[in-house]
Every structure is written in structure tokens, then in C-alpha cells.
XYZ file of N, CA, C and O in Angstrom:
868
model
N 84.105 34.929 146.980
C 83.938 36.378 147.233
C 83.922 37.132 145.917
O 84.701 36.833 145.021
N 83.025 38.069 145.780
C 82.890 38.797 144.523
C 84.017 39.781 144.330
O 84.693 40.179 145.271
N 84.186 40.210 143.082
C 85.183 41.218 142.734
C 84.914 42.514 143.487
O 85.820 43.153 143.987
N 83.658 42.850 143.616
C 83.281 44.105 144.281
C 83.633 44.072 145.757
O 84.164 45.037 146.301
N 83.352 42.950 146.423
C 83.618 42.884 147.848
C 85.112 42.912 148.142
O 85.544 43.418 149.166
N 85.931 42.335 147.247
C 87.378 42.400 147.429
C 87.865 43.829 147.357
O 88.752 44.233 148.086
N 87.295 44.593 146.453
C 87.714 45.980 146.306
C 87.454 46.794 147.567
O 88.166 47.743 147.860
N 86.432 46.418 148.324
C 86.052 47.207 149.489
C 87.102 47.158 150.584
O 87.063 47.939 151.518
N 88.072 46.235 150.487
C 89.114 46.177 151.501
C 90.034 47.379 151.431
O 90.698 47.731 152.391
N 90.117 48.005 150.284
C 91.070 49.071 150.072
C 90.417 50.441 150.251
O 89.349 50.712 149.723
N 91.063 51.289 151.002
C 90.520 52.609 151.319
C 90.618 53.532 150.123
O 91.670 53.638 149.501
N 89.535 54.195 149.801
C 89.515 55.180 148.712
C 89.221 56.527 149.333
O 88.250 56.675 150.067
N 90.068 57.495 149.076
C 89.901 58.812 149.684
C 89.631 59.855 148.625
O 89.956 59.672 147.459
N 89.053 60.952 149.046
C 88.705 62.015 148.118
C 89.929 62.862 147.774
O 90.715 63.210 148.646
N 90.100 63.200 146.495
C 91.256 64.006 146.106
C 91.080 65.463 146.499
O 89.975 65.936 146.702
N 92.205 66.155 146.612
C 92.150 67.587 146.784
C 93.319 68.185 146.041
O 94.263 67.511 145.681
N 93.251 69.461 145.777
C 94.325 70.106 145.034
C 95.580 70.165 145.891
O 95.535 70.621 147.034
N 96.741 69.689 145.363
C 97.966 69.730 146.157
C 98.382 71.154 146.442
O 98.179 72.055 145.632
N 98.941 71.396 147.628
C 99.337 72.757 147.992
C 100.472 73.266 147.137
O 101.313 72.522 146.681
N 100.487 74.567 146.907
C 101.566 75.203 146.167
C 102.639 75.664 147.150
O 102.404 75.794 148.341
N 103.828 75.937 146.614
C 104.883 76.501 147.441
C 104.462 77.905 147.860
O 104.259 78.774 147.029
N 104.293 78.126 149.154
C 103.885 79.441 149.625
C 105.099 80.361 149.723
O 106.241 79.969 149.497
N 104.833 81.623 150.070
C 105.903 82.622 150.111
C 106.969 82.244 151.132
O 108.174 82.392 150.862
N 106.547 81.709 152.279
C 107.505 81.329 153.304
C 108.452 80.261 152.805
O 109.660 80.312 153.044
N 107.898 79.245 152.092
C 108.735 78.172 151.566
C 109.666 78.690 150.481
O 110.829 78.274 150.386
N 109.176 79.613 149.646
C 110.015 80.181 148.605
C 111.190 80.949 149.215
O 112.318 80.879 148.727
N 110.905 81.676 150.299
C 111.978 82.396 150.976
C 112.976 81.426 151.609
O 114.182 81.630 151.576
N 112.441 80.327 152.146
C 113.298 79.320 152.754
C 114.186 78.660 151.708
O 115.363 78.394 151.952
N 113.607 78.417 150.502
C 114.364 77.744 149.448
C 115.532 78.593 148.973
O 116.506 78.075 148.416
N 115.428 79.900 149.169
C 116.522 80.773 148.778
C 117.671 80.710 149.779
O 118.799 81.087 149.473
N 117.393 80.218 150.975
C 118.389 80.194 152.029
C 119.105 78.850 152.141
O 120.195 78.774 152.686
N 118.488 77.773 151.691
C 119.121 76.469 151.787
C 118.998 75.715 150.473
O 118.058 75.941 149.700
N 119.942 74.820 150.173
C 119.911 74.055 148.925
C 118.674 73.163 148.859
O 118.249 72.605 149.870
N 118.114 73.044 147.676
C 116.935 72.216 147.454
C 117.226 71.256 146.297
O 118.143 71.474 145.504
N 116.412 70.195 146.192
C 116.501 69.307 145.032
C 115.107 68.824 144.663
O 114.215 68.738 145.510
N 114.931 68.519 143.382
C 113.661 68.014 142.893
C 113.633 66.488 143.034
O 114.619 65.801 142.761
N 112.481 65.980 143.420
C 112.314 64.533 143.612
C 110.975 64.099 143.038
O 109.935 64.683 143.339
N 111.014 63.059 142.201
C 109.800 62.511 141.591
C 109.455 61.189 142.271
O 110.235 60.230 142.254
N 108.277 61.128 142.889
C 107.799 59.933 143.582
C 106.688 59.281 142.773
O 105.773 59.960 142.320
N 106.770 57.969 142.614
C 105.747 57.245 141.848
C 105.131 56.098 142.641
O 104.178 55.470 142.183
N 105.666 55.813 143.827
C 105.159 54.717 144.648
C 104.616 55.210 145.974
O 103.841 56.171 146.034
N 105.041 54.587 147.063
C 104.513 54.948 148.382
C 104.894 56.362 148.795
O 104.200 56.979 149.617
N 105.978 56.916 148.229
C 106.387 58.278 148.585
C 105.458 59.334 147.997
O 105.592 60.526 148.315
N 104.514 58.935 147.138
C 103.490 59.886 146.691
C 102.627 60.322 147.863
O 102.022 61.392 147.831
N 102.569 59.501 148.906
C 101.763 59.819 150.084
C 102.610 60.626 151.058
O 103.537 60.088 151.685
N 102.337 61.923 151.228
C 103.139 62.755 152.131
C 103.139 62.259 153.569
O 104.119 62.441 154.285
N 102.051 61.623 153.996
C 101.982 61.106 155.360
C 103.001 59.992 155.558
O 103.717 59.937 156.565
N 103.093 59.084 154.576
C 104.054 57.995 154.677
C 105.484 58.502 154.518
O 106.407 58.006 155.155
N 105.669 59.518 153.670
C 106.997 60.094 153.479
C 107.477 60.778 154.753
O 108.669 60.729 155.089
N 106.572 61.406 155.464
C 106.916 62.070 156.726
C 107.496 61.076 157.726
O 108.395 61.407 158.514
N 107.012 59.849 157.672
C 107.494 58.809 158.584
C 109.002 58.603 158.443
O 109.703 58.329 159.420
N 109.533 58.753 157.229
C 110.956 58.551 156.982
C 111.769 59.831 157.098
O 112.903 59.811 157.581
N 111.188 60.949 156.655
C 111.946 62.199 156.614
C 111.856 63.003 157.902
O 112.650 63.917 158.122
N 110.855 62.689 158.716
C 110.778 63.321 160.023
C 110.089 64.662 160.055
O 110.074 65.329 161.101
N 109.497 65.087 158.935
C 108.758 66.350 158.931
C 107.686 66.324 157.856
O 107.730 65.522 156.918
N 106.724 67.199 158.007
C 105.616 67.289 157.060
C 106.121 67.696 155.679
O 106.888 68.657 155.553
N 105.698 66.963 154.646
C 106.180 67.244 153.285
C 105.112 67.804 152.357
O 105.379 68.022 151.176
N 103.903 68.055 152.865
C 102.841 68.599 152.014
C 103.268 69.903 151.337
O 102.994 70.127 150.158
N 103.939 70.751 152.076
C 104.298 72.063 151.548
C 105.379 72.001 150.483
O 105.628 72.991 149.791
N 106.018 70.851 150.338
C 107.079 70.710 149.337
C 106.565 70.169 148.000
O 107.340 70.002 147.063
N 105.279 69.878 147.923
C 104.708 69.345 146.683
C 104.571 70.459 145.643
O 104.012 71.515 145.916
N 105.093 70.206 144.442
C 104.917 71.145 143.328
C 103.657 70.789 142.551
O 102.866 71.656 142.199
N 103.451 69.504 142.280
C 102.254 69.081 141.567
C 102.422 67.706 140.950
O 103.390 66.982 141.230
N 101.471 67.338 140.095
C 101.530 66.063 139.391
C 102.598 66.112 138.305
O 102.614 67.023 137.487
N 103.479 65.139 138.309
C 104.543 65.074 137.318
C 104.372 63.894 136.381
O 103.727 62.898 136.728
N 104.948 64.016 135.192
C 104.896 62.939 134.200
C 106.323 62.567 133.810
O 107.108 63.423 133.394
N 106.640 61.292 133.960
C 107.935 60.746 133.559
C 107.735 59.982 132.258
O 107.109 58.915 132.243
N 108.250 60.497 131.159
C 108.071 59.865 129.854
C 109.196 58.870 129.582
O 110.324 59.048 130.036
N 108.835 57.806 128.844
C 109.818 56.803 128.474
C 110.034 55.722 129.514
O 111.007 54.974 129.442
N 109.119 55.625 130.476
C 109.189 54.599 131.522
C 107.795 54.024 131.763
O 106.786 54.640 131.431
N 107.757 52.839 132.376
C 106.491 52.246 132.805
C 106.650 51.698 134.214
O 107.761 51.408 134.671
N 105.526 51.562 134.902
C 105.520 51.025 136.261
C 105.551 49.505 136.266
O 105.069 48.861 135.346
N 106.109 48.942 137.328
C 106.073 47.500 137.516
C 106.494 47.142 138.931
O 107.270 47.869 139.560
N 105.983 46.025 139.433
C 106.336 45.557 140.773
C 107.465 44.535 140.661
O 107.268 43.343 140.867
N 108.650 45.013 140.351
C 109.782 44.122 140.098
C 110.799 44.125 141.227
O 111.989 43.899 140.994
N 110.349 44.367 142.444
C 111.243 44.313 143.595
C 110.489 43.788 144.805
O 109.292 44.038 144.963
N 111.209 43.050 145.666
C 110.656 42.601 146.937
C 111.246 43.461 148.048
O 112.467 43.629 148.135
N 110.380 44.023 148.878
C 110.825 44.842 150.000
C 110.881 43.993 151.261
O 109.846 43.466 151.709
N 112.068 43.836 151.869
C 112.167 43.050 153.102
C 111.477 43.719 154.289
O 111.093 43.041 155.238
N 111.313 45.034 154.236
C 110.637 45.730 155.338
C 109.118 45.674 155.174
O 108.389 45.487 156.148
N 108.636 45.829 153.956
C 107.190 45.786 153.713
C 106.692 44.363 153.461
O 105.498 44.098 153.466
N 107.643 43.469 153.158
C 107.352 42.047 152.947
C 106.341 41.819 151.823
O 105.375 41.056 151.956
N 106.586 42.504 150.712
C 105.721 42.335 149.545
C 106.408 42.942 148.328
O 107.507 43.491 148.424
N 105.759 42.842 147.179
C 106.267 43.488 145.989
C 106.087 44.990 146.082
O 105.082 45.463 146.617
N 107.066 45.748 145.581
C 106.987 47.208 145.598
C 107.310 47.748 144.210
O 107.901 47.057 143.366
N 106.941 49.006 143.998
C 107.000 49.584 142.665
C 108.408 49.935 142.196
O 109.290 50.269 142.985
N 108.548 49.878 140.883
C 109.775 50.225 140.188
C 109.364 50.901 138.884
O 108.196 50.831 138.470
N 110.300 51.587 138.229
C 110.058 52.094 136.878
C 111.092 51.481 135.941
O 112.263 51.356 136.300
N 110.619 51.093 134.756
C 111.458 50.441 133.770
C 111.404 51.221 132.469
O 110.355 51.774 132.098
N 112.493 51.246 131.746
C 112.559 51.966 130.482
C 111.572 51.387 129.477
O 111.528 50.176 129.250
N 110.764 52.253 128.879
C 109.788 51.855 127.862
C 109.416 53.117 127.090
O 108.663 53.956 127.589
N 109.946 53.244 125.879
C 109.769 54.481 125.123
C 108.321 54.766 124.765
O 107.961 55.902 124.446
N 107.459 53.739 124.833
C 106.057 53.922 124.455
C 105.157 54.250 125.644
O 103.949 54.397 125.475
N 105.733 54.348 126.838
C 104.910 54.512 128.042
C 105.288 55.776 128.804
O 106.227 56.487 128.445
N 104.530 56.043 129.852
C 104.835 57.155 130.754
C 104.291 56.823 132.136
O 103.387 55.991 132.284
N 104.856 57.462 133.138
C 104.475 57.238 134.528
C 104.080 58.568 135.151
O 104.779 59.569 134.986
N 102.970 58.569 135.866
C 102.541 59.771 136.588
C 102.893 59.612 138.058
O 102.887 58.512 138.611
N 103.213 60.734 138.681
C 103.576 60.711 140.087
C 103.554 62.104 140.674
O 102.924 63.009 140.126
N 104.248 62.281 141.780
C 104.251 63.550 142.503
C 105.651 64.163 142.443
O 106.641 63.495 142.747
N 105.708 65.425 142.056
C 106.975 66.148 142.006
C 107.116 66.978 143.284
O 106.260 67.811 143.593
N 108.196 66.727 144.006
C 108.517 67.472 145.218
C 109.735 68.369 144.978
O 110.570 68.078 144.124
N 109.838 69.437 145.770
C 111.080 70.176 145.902
C 111.461 70.109 147.371
O 110.858 70.767 148.220
N 112.475 69.300 147.671
C 112.845 69.007 149.051
C 114.147 69.693 149.440
O 115.033 69.882 148.603
N 114.286 70.038 150.716
C 115.554 70.576 151.199
C 116.645 69.510 151.115
O 116.394 68.327 151.388
N 117.850 69.931 150.782
C 118.945 68.983 150.619
C 119.239 68.237 151.915
O 119.711 67.099 151.898
N 118.917 68.832 153.062
C 119.170 68.175 154.344
C 118.363 66.886 154.504
O 118.668 66.048 155.373
N 117.330 66.691 153.658
C 116.526 65.469 153.716
C 117.020 64.401 152.747
O 116.483 63.292 152.715
N 118.050 64.720 151.973
C 118.532 63.807 150.937
C 118.979 62.462 151.501
O 118.607 61.400 150.977
N 119.756 62.480 152.559
C 120.277 61.236 153.125
C 119.155 60.369 153.697
O 119.201 59.133 153.603
N 118.126 61.006 154.270
C 116.992 60.258 154.808
C 116.221 59.563 153.682
O 115.739 58.442 153.837
N 116.119 60.245 152.543
C 115.432 59.662 151.397
C 116.221 58.480 150.841
O 115.643 57.436 150.511
N 117.533 58.627 150.749
C 118.378 57.512 150.309
C 118.221 56.307 151.238
O 118.160 55.157 150.785
N 118.160 56.576 152.538
C 118.008 55.486 153.510
C 116.668 54.787 153.340
O 116.594 53.551 153.391
N 115.619 55.570 153.131
C 114.290 54.982 152.926
C 114.281 54.048 151.728
O 113.668 52.975 151.755
N 114.987 54.441 150.669
C 114.991 53.667 149.431
C 116.045 52.549 149.425
O 116.171 51.832 148.433
N 116.781 52.409 150.513
C 117.740 51.306 150.609
C 118.904 51.424 149.650
O 119.383 50.409 149.125
N 119.383 52.648 149.424
C 120.479 52.854 148.482
C 121.753 52.142 148.937
O 122.448 51.499 148.141
N 122.068 52.229 150.216
C 123.292 51.599 150.719
C 123.226 50.079 150.660
O 124.264 49.404 150.637
N 122.003 49.514 150.612
C 121.829 48.063 150.479
C 121.643 47.634 149.025
O 121.364 46.475 148.744
N 121.786 48.592 148.104
C 121.625 48.337 146.658
C 120.234 47.821 146.311
O 120.066 47.027 145.379
N 119.211 48.272 147.068
C 117.829 47.954 146.709
C 117.361 48.864 145.580
O 116.804 48.399 144.580
N 117.567 50.174 145.748
C 117.286 51.161 144.716
C 118.549 51.992 144.496
O 119.432 52.038 145.352
N 118.602 52.639 143.364
C 119.671 53.594 143.088
C 119.040 54.875 142.554
O 117.932 54.866 142.014
N 119.760 55.963 142.695
C 119.277 57.233 142.156
C 119.326 57.219 140.632
O 120.222 56.632 140.037
N 118.359 57.884 140.023
C 118.388 58.116 138.585
C 117.925 59.545 138.327
O 116.953 60.007 138.938
N 118.617 60.237 137.440
C 118.274 61.622 137.113
C 117.406 61.637 135.858
O 117.782 61.073 134.827
N 116.238 62.280 135.951
C 115.265 62.266 134.865
C 114.715 63.668 134.637
O 114.910 64.574 135.448
N 113.999 63.826 133.523
C 113.243 65.048 133.239
C 111.773 64.786 133.545
O 111.233 63.735 133.180
N 111.133 65.734 134.200
C 109.734 65.587 134.582
C 108.923 66.752 134.042
O 109.291 67.917 134.220
N 107.806 66.421 133.396
C 106.887 67.453 132.923
C 105.840 67.707 134.000
O 105.196 66.782 134.495
N 105.678 68.974 134.376
C 104.723 69.327 135.424
C 104.144 70.701 135.122
O 104.895 71.689 135.032
N 102.837 70.758 134.942
C 102.126 72.015 134.716
C 102.769 72.828 133.587
O 103.162 73.982 133.768
N 102.874 72.200 132.425
C 103.383 72.846 131.208
C 104.826 73.331 131.338
O 105.248 74.253 130.636
N 105.555 72.734 132.226
C 106.964 73.070 132.402
C 107.769 71.788 132.534
O 107.292 70.796 133.103
N 108.980 71.771 132.001
C 109.853 70.611 132.121
C 110.925 70.900 133.163
O 111.660 71.886 133.059
N 110.971 70.039 134.184
C 111.975 70.148 135.235
C 113.101 69.161 134.927
O 112.847 67.964 134.743
N 114.319 69.656 134.856
C 115.466 68.810 134.561
C 116.220 68.454 135.839
O 116.030 69.082 136.881
N 117.053 67.441 135.723
C 117.885 66.994 136.857
C 117.031 66.666 138.077
O 117.346 67.042 139.208
N 115.954 65.946 137.828
C 115.061 65.518 138.909
C 115.497 64.130 139.384
O 115.779 63.246 138.584
N 115.532 63.953 140.677
C 115.917 62.652 141.228
C 114.713 61.726 141.337
O 113.630 62.133 141.761
N 114.902 60.486 140.941
C 113.955 59.431 141.260
C 114.777 58.200 141.600
O 116.015 58.240 141.592
N 114.111 57.095 141.920
C 114.835 55.883 142.309
C 114.348 54.703 141.489
O 113.139 54.560 141.243
N 115.284 53.849 141.062
C 114.938 52.648 140.303
C 115.555 51.431 140.989
O 116.599 51.528 141.645
N 114.909 50.285 140.834
C 115.372 49.046 141.451
C 116.674 48.588 140.801
O 116.815 48.621 139.574
N 117.609 48.143 141.623
C 118.909 47.698 141.118
C 118.809 46.286 140.544
O 119.140 46.053 139.381
N 118.375 45.342 141.350
C 118.262 43.937 140.916
C 116.788 43.602 140.732
O 116.086 43.267 141.692
N 116.339 43.674 139.507
C 114.920 43.506 139.210
C 114.520 42.033 139.166
O 115.285 41.183 138.697
N 113.319 41.737 139.653
C 112.760 40.402 139.545
C 112.387 40.120 138.088
O 112.166 41.047 137.308
N 112.297 38.865 137.741
C 111.912 38.494 136.378
C 110.396 38.528 136.187
O 109.908 38.554 135.063
N 109.662 38.535 137.300
C 108.200 38.565 137.253
C 107.688 39.496 138.341
O 108.280 39.584 139.420
N 106.602 40.177 138.072
C 106.041 41.099 139.052
C 105.550 40.353 140.297
O 105.021 39.248 140.207
N 105.728 40.984 141.439
C 105.312 40.428 142.726
C 104.251 41.347 143.325
O 104.448 42.560 143.414
N 103.152 40.782 143.748
C 102.013 41.577 144.206
C 102.320 42.353 145.491
O 103.073 41.890 146.348
N 101.720 43.542 145.624
C 101.819 44.289 146.890
C 100.881 43.689 147.923
O 99.910 43.003 147.575
N 101.163 43.930 149.198
C 100.182 43.566 150.218
C 99.150 44.685 150.353
O 99.274 45.741 149.709
N 98.139 44.476 151.181
C 97.060 45.458 151.294
C 97.560 46.800 151.824
O 97.081 47.859 151.416
N 98.519 46.762 152.743
C 99.025 47.999 153.324
C 99.706 48.855 152.265
O 99.413 50.047 152.132
N 100.595 48.260 151.491
C 101.301 49.006 150.452
C 100.315 49.456 149.367
O 100.405 50.577 148.851
N 99.381 48.595 149.037
C 98.320 48.915 148.071
C 97.638 50.223 148.459
O 97.498 51.148 147.637
N 97.221 50.321 149.722
C 96.467 51.489 150.179
C 97.324 52.746 150.257
O 96.851 53.844 149.949
N 98.580 52.611 150.672
C 99.461 53.772 150.762
C 99.697 54.374 149.377
O 99.629 55.595 149.194
N 99.987 53.524 148.396
C 100.227 54.003 147.031
C 98.983 54.689 146.479
O 99.050 55.793 145.920
N 97.842 54.055 146.650
C 96.608 54.615 146.102
C 96.214 55.905 146.816
O 95.770 56.864 146.169
N 96.392 55.940 148.118
C 96.063 57.154 148.866
C 96.931 58.324 148.403
O 96.449 59.447 148.236
N 98.214 58.069 148.188
C 99.096 59.126 147.703
C 98.694 59.629 146.337
O 98.682 60.837 146.077
N 98.342 58.696 145.441
C 97.950 59.075 144.083
C 96.687 59.932 144.078
O 96.610 60.926 143.352
N 95.704 59.562 144.894
C 94.425 60.270 144.908
C 94.546 61.626 145.610
O 94.117 62.651 145.087
N 95.142 61.641 146.798
C 95.185 62.877 147.569
C 96.074 63.934 146.939
O 95.869 65.137 147.157
N 97.060 63.514 146.157
C 97.950 64.483 145.508
C 97.468 64.889 144.122
O 98.175 65.586 143.394
N 96.279 64.425 143.747
C 95.631 64.951 142.555
C 95.987 64.291 141.245
O 95.820 64.905 140.187
N 96.487 63.056 141.258
C 96.722 62.376 139.988
C 95.393 62.135 139.288
O 94.356 61.984 139.943
N 95.381 62.102 137.947
C 94.115 61.936 137.211
C 93.357 60.685 137.657
O 93.960 59.649 137.949
N 92.042 60.797 137.699
C 91.209 59.686 138.161
C 91.427 58.432 137.321
O 91.496 57.313 137.854
N 91.542 58.602 136.014
C 91.752 57.447 135.130
C 93.049 56.719 135.478
O 93.105 55.490 135.478
N 94.092 57.482 135.798
C 95.371 56.876 136.153
C 95.263 56.148 137.498
O 95.817 55.059 137.672
N 94.529 56.730 138.439
C 94.339 56.096 139.740
C 93.618 54.761 139.596
O 93.989 53.767 140.247
N 92.600 54.721 138.739
C 91.885 53.467 138.515
C 92.774 52.444 137.813
O 92.707 51.240 138.110
N 93.618 52.913 136.890
C 94.557 52.011 136.223
C 95.528 51.406 137.235
O 95.814 50.202 137.207
N 96.003 52.227 138.158
C 96.909 51.764 139.196
C 96.205 50.766 140.112
O 96.765 49.719 140.464
N 94.979 51.096 140.494
C 94.177 50.190 141.330
C 94.023 48.835 140.645
O 94.237 47.781 141.252
N 93.637 48.863 139.371
C 93.367 47.633 138.637
C 94.624 46.777 138.506
O 94.564 45.545 138.640
N 95.759 47.419 138.260
C 97.007 46.681 138.107
C 97.385 45.972 139.412
O 97.724 44.777 139.407
N 97.288 46.681 140.536
C 97.625 46.086 141.826
C 96.633 44.994 142.210
O 97.014 43.938 142.738
N 95.351 45.234 141.929
C 94.314 44.256 142.259
C 94.521 42.949 141.494
O 94.438 41.855 142.066
N 94.833 43.050 140.203
C 95.039 41.847 139.390
C 96.271 41.065 139.838
O 96.278 39.827 139.808
N 97.313 41.766 140.262
C 98.496 41.075 140.782
C 98.157 40.313 142.059
O 98.610 39.172 142.254
N 97.358 40.923 142.930
C 96.953 40.236 144.150
C 96.103 39.007 143.842
O 96.297 37.942 144.444
N 95.186 39.134 142.897
C 94.345 38.001 142.506
C 95.184 36.877 141.922
O 94.957 35.705 142.208
N 96.153 37.227 141.090
C 97.028 36.219 140.478
C 97.801 35.448 141.540
O 97.890 34.219 141.493
N 98.338 36.171 142.527
C 99.106 35.515 143.583
C 98.214 34.640 144.464
O 98.639 33.568 144.911
N 96.989 35.070 144.703
C 96.063 34.255 145.484
C 95.739 32.954 144.751
O 95.678 31.884 145.371
N 95.550 33.044 143.440
C 95.276 31.842 142.643
C 96.471 30.891 142.656
O 96.303 29.668 142.727
N 97.685 31.446 142.596
C 98.889 30.610 142.660
C 98.983 29.886 144.000
O 99.362 28.707 144.060
N 98.632 30.583 145.078
C 98.687 29.970 146.403
C 97.678 28.845 146.533
O 97.960 27.801 147.131
N 96.494 29.035 145.957
C 95.464 27.993 145.999
C 95.923 26.766 145.228
O 95.801 25.631 145.693
N 96.491 26.983 144.033
C 96.974 25.860 143.225
C 98.115 25.128 143.923
O 98.197 23.903 143.870
N 98.995 25.882 144.574
C 100.115 25.258 145.285
C 99.606 24.410 146.447
O 100.133 23.329 146.721
N 98.552 24.868 147.112
C 97.967 24.114 148.221
C 97.340 22.821 147.729
O 97.491 21.761 148.344
N 96.657 22.896 146.587
C 96.028 21.704 146.002
C 97.085 20.687 145.595
O 96.949 19.484 145.830
N 98.178 21.162 144.995
C 99.242 20.267 144.531
C 99.906 19.531 145.685
O 100.419 18.425 145.522
N 99.903 20.142 146.872
C 100.565 19.540 148.026
C 99.609 18.720 148.887
O 100.000 18.183 149.915
N 98.337 18.627 148.474
C 97.357 17.900 149.272
C 97.677 16.412 149.279
O 98.281 15.885 148.347
N 97.276 15.646 150.319
C 97.559 14.205 150.419
C 97.024 13.415 149.234
O 97.638 12.457 148.782
N 95.869 13.829 148.705
C 95.284 13.094 147.594
C 96.149 13.214 146.343
O 96.299 12.268 145.587
N 96.732 14.408 146.125
C 97.605 14.612 144.978
C 98.931 13.886 145.177
O 99.535 13.399 144.241
N 99.393 13.840 146.424
C 100.698 13.246 146.706
C 100.661 11.727 146.659
O 101.694 11.073 146.470
N 99.485 11.110 146.809
C 99.370 9.656 146.841
C 98.412 9.175 145.766
O 97.206 9.111 145.994
N 98.916 8.853 144.567
C 98.035 8.434 143.468
C 97.196 7.227 143.799
O 96.063 7.095 143.369
N 97.752 6.284 144.599
C 96.998 5.056 144.920
C 95.745 5.382 145.715
O 94.705 4.754 145.561
N 95.851 6.412 146.576
C 94.677 6.840 147.348
C 93.619 7.387 146.415
O 92.428 7.146 146.560
N 94.060 8.177 145.407
C 93.123 8.719 144.433
C 92.387 7.614 143.705
O 91.176 7.669 143.492
N 93.135 6.562 143.312
C 92.505 5.472 142.576
C 91.476 4.754 143.427
O 90.413 4.363 142.961
N 91.824 4.613 144.731
C 90.875 3.951 145.625
C 89.601 4.731 145.763
O 88.519 4.177 145.776
N 89.680 6.047 145.811
C 88.502 6.884 145.934
C 87.649 6.792 144.691
O 86.432 6.785 144.758
N 88.311 6.768 143.515
C 87.565 6.735 142.268
C 86.791 5.423 142.120
O 85.720 5.408 141.523
N 87.327 4.337 142.645
C 86.662 3.029 142.441
C 85.677 2.721 143.559
O 85.019 1.707 143.532
N 85.654 3.634 144.543
C 84.782 3.332 145.704
C 83.329 3.339 145.290
O 82.895 4.233 144.596
């Protein structure tokens, strides 16, 4: 199968400008506690985030955020998604783009549950995020607690959710393609490993005498 045909499995959607906080939301934010949250993985997709938080999150998007001093990597296995999922790792030479939300504090516990905080899958980390020529401090994000030694590929479902969130929330096209390419190469690498493992376990490999008989036939 060609490289092009493999790419066609993944849904590509058209970007649009993320919504701003409207007057109603601003008035609401004055009445209840809020917190800033930086999403870099599947939570970039408001539709998928709604599944965990129980309400529409489009209106809580501030815009595209930049986390400096970190890089992306698939260094965690998700038992619910059954594949590799994203993490951020300290790297002073890199940066990560994602979506900056301002969420009501009443959704905090639901977000912790989604990220598996009580199971020590992820933990909260407080970071600074640059968004639209402004630096937001004390922003919450999540990092993997027990990191894998090697990246683990995402499945197609997680691949599409992450990419859909990045595109629809207005992340730069170049960054979206970089994200696509990174996930695609991880999937290709894992497929090649599976093929090699299958060959190594074949009867011909397991029985050298059979191989010799075939060669002399």
C-alpha cells in the first residue's frame, strides 16, 4: 500500500477561527471561579472533551497557546484507548502548540478523572502559556507520571481526534502537518515491528532443519 493511500484513512477537516469569550461567558466568569487549561493532545478537540466534562467547551477556548521548553512524545500507554497517547517532556530547545481554555472550576474534578490523576497516569503541572501576544501564568496542563522508554504509536481513533482538534482550533498548518507526520511514522514503525515479529515466529524460522531441506530441494 502506498504512503498516500495510508494517509487517506485519517480524516482531515477544514480549520476555522476558534470562538472568543463572548459577553455572556465573561459575565459568567465573574460569578464563578475559573482556571486556565492548556491541552496538547486529544483534549484539543472540544467534541472529545465534552464527552468527559459533560458540556460544550467551544465557548471556553481562548486561542492557540505555545508551551516553551517542552516537546511532544507518545511516552504513555492508555488502558482505555489501548494505544500510545501524548505527553510533554522538558526540552529547552523545543516548544509545543496547543489549545488554551478558560474552564469553570466545577469542571476541574472531571478533567482530573479524564487524565487518570487518581491512578497516577498523569499529574497536574503548572506552566506559562503564550497566547495572542500575552503570557498566561499558572496554567494547568498534565504530564505523564511513569514515562515509557520508547514512544508507542497511537491507534487510528486517537490519531484522528488529536489531528481534528489541532486543525479545527486553528493551530498553524505547518504544525498540524508535523503532528500528522510524527504520528504516521510511529504507526509505520510499529507495523514494521509486527511484520518482523510474525516472520521470526514462522515455522520455517523456528525449524532450521526445515529451512535446510527447502534450500537443497
